[in-house]
């Protein structure tokens, strides 16, 4: 049975709301103190800033598109657990954005992002089980968060 009933629409709404809130708050917090960020010693493998400007919107679009399709097409038993893991992962990623850019607590931010990465890989596994192509489509986002975590570890070490 797919998630095509009223509960499926509620899951779709929840998934989309989580992603939109994640995108909005992270963009506010990452723009909080650009002067502070510019003064940080950067890791040697830091991508150019333009990469972040391209990759993050694509990640959010992938989360929205995959989520909308997944919540409407997957077996109803798999939709809510994945949606809850998405929410937890987004909350941890938002904790990273706030901790890193607002009070500048790089070490604590790194821990939050590590939690987000683990939860995101759990999300990929849950989605793959219900709708394999959708889980595979989320994997680049999980890889990107993994790279971001490695960067955060280095920021913590260097600064």
CSV table of C-alpha atoms in Angstrom, one decimal:
chain,number,residue,atom,x,y,z
A,1,UNK,CA,0.0,0.0,0.0
A,2,UNK,CA,1.4,3.4,-0.9
A,3,UNK,CA,1.1,6.6,1.0
A,4,UNK,CA,-1.6,8.1,-1.2
A,5,UNK,CA,-4.3,8.7,1.4
A,6,UNK,CA,-4.7,11.7,3.7
A,7,UNK,CA,-1.8,10.5,5.8
A,8,UNK,CA,0.4,10.6,2.8
A,9,UNK,CA,-0.5,14.2,2.1
A,10,UNK,CA,0.3,15.0,5.7
A,11,UNK,CA,3.7,13.4,5.4
A,12,UNK,CA,4.3,15.3,2.1
A,13,UNK,CA,3.4,18.5,3.8
A,14,UNK,CA,5.7,17.7,6.8
A,15,UNK,CA,8.6,16.7,4.6
A,16,UNK,CA,8.3,19.9,2.5
A,17,UNK,CA,7.9,22.1,5.6
A,18,UNK,CA,11.0,20.6,7.2
A,19,UNK,CA,13.1,21.2,4.0
A,20,UNK,CA,11.8,24.8,3.6
A,21,UNK,CA,12.5,25.6,7.2
A,22,UNK,CA,15.9,24.0,7.0
A,23,UNK,CA,16.8,26.1,3.9
A,24,UNK,CA,15.5,29.3,5.3
A,25,UNK,CA,17.1,29.1,8.7
A,26,UNK,CA,20.4,27.8,7.4
A,27,UNK,CA,20.6,30.7,4.9
A,28,UNK,CA,19.9,33.3,7.7
A,29,UNK,CA,22.4,31.8,10.1
A,30,UNK,CA,25.2,31.2,7.5
A,31,UNK,CA,25.0,34.9,6.5
A,32,UNK,CA,25.1,36.1,10.1
A,33,UNK,CA,28.7,37.2,10.4
A,34,UNK,CA,30.6,37.0,7.1
A,35,UNK,CA,33.5,39.0,8.4
A,36,UNK,CA,34.2,36.3,11.1
A,37,UNK,CA,34.0,33.5,8.6
A,38,UNK,CA,36.3,35.3,6.1
A,39,UNK,CA,39.0,35.5,8.9
A,40,UNK,CA,39.0,31.8,9.6
A,41,UNK,CA,41.9,29.7,8.5
A,42,UNK,CA,40.5,27.5,5.8
A,43,UNK,CA,41.1,23.7,5.4
A,44,UNK,CA,43.4,22.8,2.4
A,45,UNK,CA,40.5,20.9,0.7
A,46,UNK,CA,37.9,23.7,1.1
A,47,UNK,CA,36.0,24.1,-2.2
A,48,UNK,CA,35.7,27.5,-3.7
A,49,UNK,CA,32.8,29.6,-2.3
A,50,UNK,CA,30.9,29.3,-5.6
A,51,UNK,CA,30.6,25.5,-5.1
A,52,UNK,CA,28.6,26.1,-1.9
A,53,UNK,CA,26.3,28.5,-3.8
A,54,UNK,CA,25.6,25.9,-6.4
A,55,UNK,CA,25.5,22.7,-4.3
A,56,UNK,CA,23.3,23.8,-1.4
A,57,UNK,CA,20.3,25.0,-3.6
A,58,UNK,CA,20.6,21.7,-5.5
A,59,UNK,CA,20.6,19.7,-2.3
A,60,UNK,CA,17.5,21.5,-1.1
A,61,UNK,CA,15.8,20.9,-4.5
A,62,UNK,CA,16.7,17.3,-4.4
A,63,UNK,CA,15.4,16.9,-0.8
A,64,UNK,CA,12.1,18.6,-1.9
A,65,UNK,CA,11.7,16.6,-5.1
A,66,UNK,CA,12.6,13.3,-3.7
A,67,UNK,CA,10.6,13.9,-0.6
A,68,UNK,CA,7.5,14.9,-2.5
A,69,UNK,CA,7.7,11.8,-4.7
A,70,UNK,CA,8.8,9.5,-1.8
A,71,UNK,CA,6.0,10.5,0.5
A,72,UNK,CA,3.4,10.0,-2.2
A,73,UNK,CA,4.8,6.7,-3.7
A,74,UNK,CA,6.5,4.7,-1.0
A,75,UNK,CA,4.9,2.1,1.2
A,76,UNK,CA,3.0,3.9,3.9
A,77,UNK,CA,4.9,2.1,6.6
A,78,UNK,CA,8.1,3.6,5.5
A,79,UNK,CA,7.1,7.2,5.0
A,80,UNK,CA,6.7,8.5,8.6
A,81,UNK,CA,9.9,7.0,10.0
A,82,UNK,CA,11.9,8.5,7.1
A,83,UNK,CA,10.1,11.9,7.6
A,84,UNK,CA,11.0,11.9,11.3
A,85,UNK,CA,14.6,11.0,10.6
A,86,UNK,CA,14.7,13.8,8.0
A,87,UNK,CA,13.4,16.2,10.7
A,88,UNK,CA,16.0,15.1,13.2
A,89,UNK,CA,18.8,15.3,10.6
A,90,UNK,CA,17.7,18.8,9.6
A,91,UNK,CA,17.5,19.9,13.2
A,92,UNK,CA,21.1,18.7,13.8
A,93,UNK,CA,22.3,20.4,10.6
A,94,UNK,CA,20.5,23.6,11.7
A,95,UNK,CA,22.2,23.3,15.1
A,96,UNK,CA,25.5,23.2,13.2
A,97,UNK,CA,24.7,26.3,11.2
A,98,UNK,CA,23.6,28.2,14.4
A,99,UNK,CA,26.5,27.0,16.5
A,100,UNK,CA,29.1,27.7,13.8
A,101,UNK,CA,28.0,31.1,12.5
A,102,UNK,CA,26.2,32.7,15.5
A,103,UNK,CA,28.1,32.0,18.7
A,104,UNK,CA,31.1,30.7,16.8
A,105,UNK,CA,31.3,27.4,18.7
A,106,UNK,CA,33.1,25.4,16.0
A,107,UNK,CA,33.7,22.3,18.1
A,108,UNK,CA,30.1,22.0,19.2
A,109,UNK,CA,29.0,22.7,15.7
A,110,UNK,CA,31.2,19.9,14.4
A,111,UNK,CA,29.5,17.4,16.8
A,112,UNK,CA,26.1,18.6,15.6
A,113,UNK,CA,27.0,18.1,12.0
A,114,UNK,CA,28.4,14.6,12.7
A,115,UNK,CA,25.0,13.7,14.2
A,116,UNK,CA,23.3,15.1,11.1
A,117,UNK,CA,25.5,13.0,8.9
A,118,UNK,CA,24.7,9.8,10.7
A,119,UNK,CA,21.0,10.6,10.6
A,120,UNK,CA,21.2,11.5,6.9
A,121,UNK,CA,22.8,8.1,6.1
A,122,UNK,CA,20.0,6.4,8.2
A,123,UNK,CA,17.5,8.4,6.1
A,124,UNK,CA,19.1,7.2,2.9
A,125,UNK,CA,18.9,3.6,4.1
A,126,UNK,CA,15.2,4.0,5.1
A,127,UNK,CA,14.3,5.6,1.8
A,128,UNK,CA,16.3,3.0,-0.2
A,129,UNK,CA,14.3,0.2,1.5
A,130,UNK,CA,10.9,1.7,0.4
A,131,UNK,CA,11.8,3.4,-2.9
A,132,UNK,CA,15.4,2.5,-4.1
A,133,UNK,CA,15.9,5.2,-6.7
A,134,UNK,CA,14.8,7.9,-4.2
A,135,UNK,CA,17.4,6.7,-1.7
A,136,UNK,CA,20.1,6.7,-4.3
A,137,UNK,CA,19.0,10.2,-5.3
A,138,UNK,CA,19.5,11.3,-1.7
A,139,UNK,CA,23.0,9.9,-1.5
A,140,UNK,CA,24.8,12.9,-3.0
A,141,UNK,CA,23.3,15.1,-0.2
A,142,UNK,CA,24.6,12.6,2.4
A,143,UNK,CA,28.1,12.6,0.7
A,144,UNK,CA,28.0,16.5,0.7
A,145,UNK,CA,27.2,16.5,4.4
A,146,UNK,CA,30.0,14.0,5.0
A,147,UNK,CA,32.4,16.4,3.2
A,148,UNK,CA,31.0,19.3,5.2
A,149,UNK,CA,31.7,17.4,8.4
A,150,UNK,CA,35.3,16.8,7.4
A,151,UNK,CA,35.6,20.5,6.7
A,152,UNK,CA,34.1,21.3,10.1
A,153,UNK,CA,36.5,19.0,11.8
A,154,UNK,CA,39.4,20.9,10.1
A,155,UNK,CA,37.9,24.3,11.0
A,156,UNK,CA,37.8,23.2,14.6
A,157,UNK,CA,41.4,22.0,14.5
A,158,UNK,CA,42.7,25.1,12.6
A,159,UNK,CA,40.8,27.8,14.5
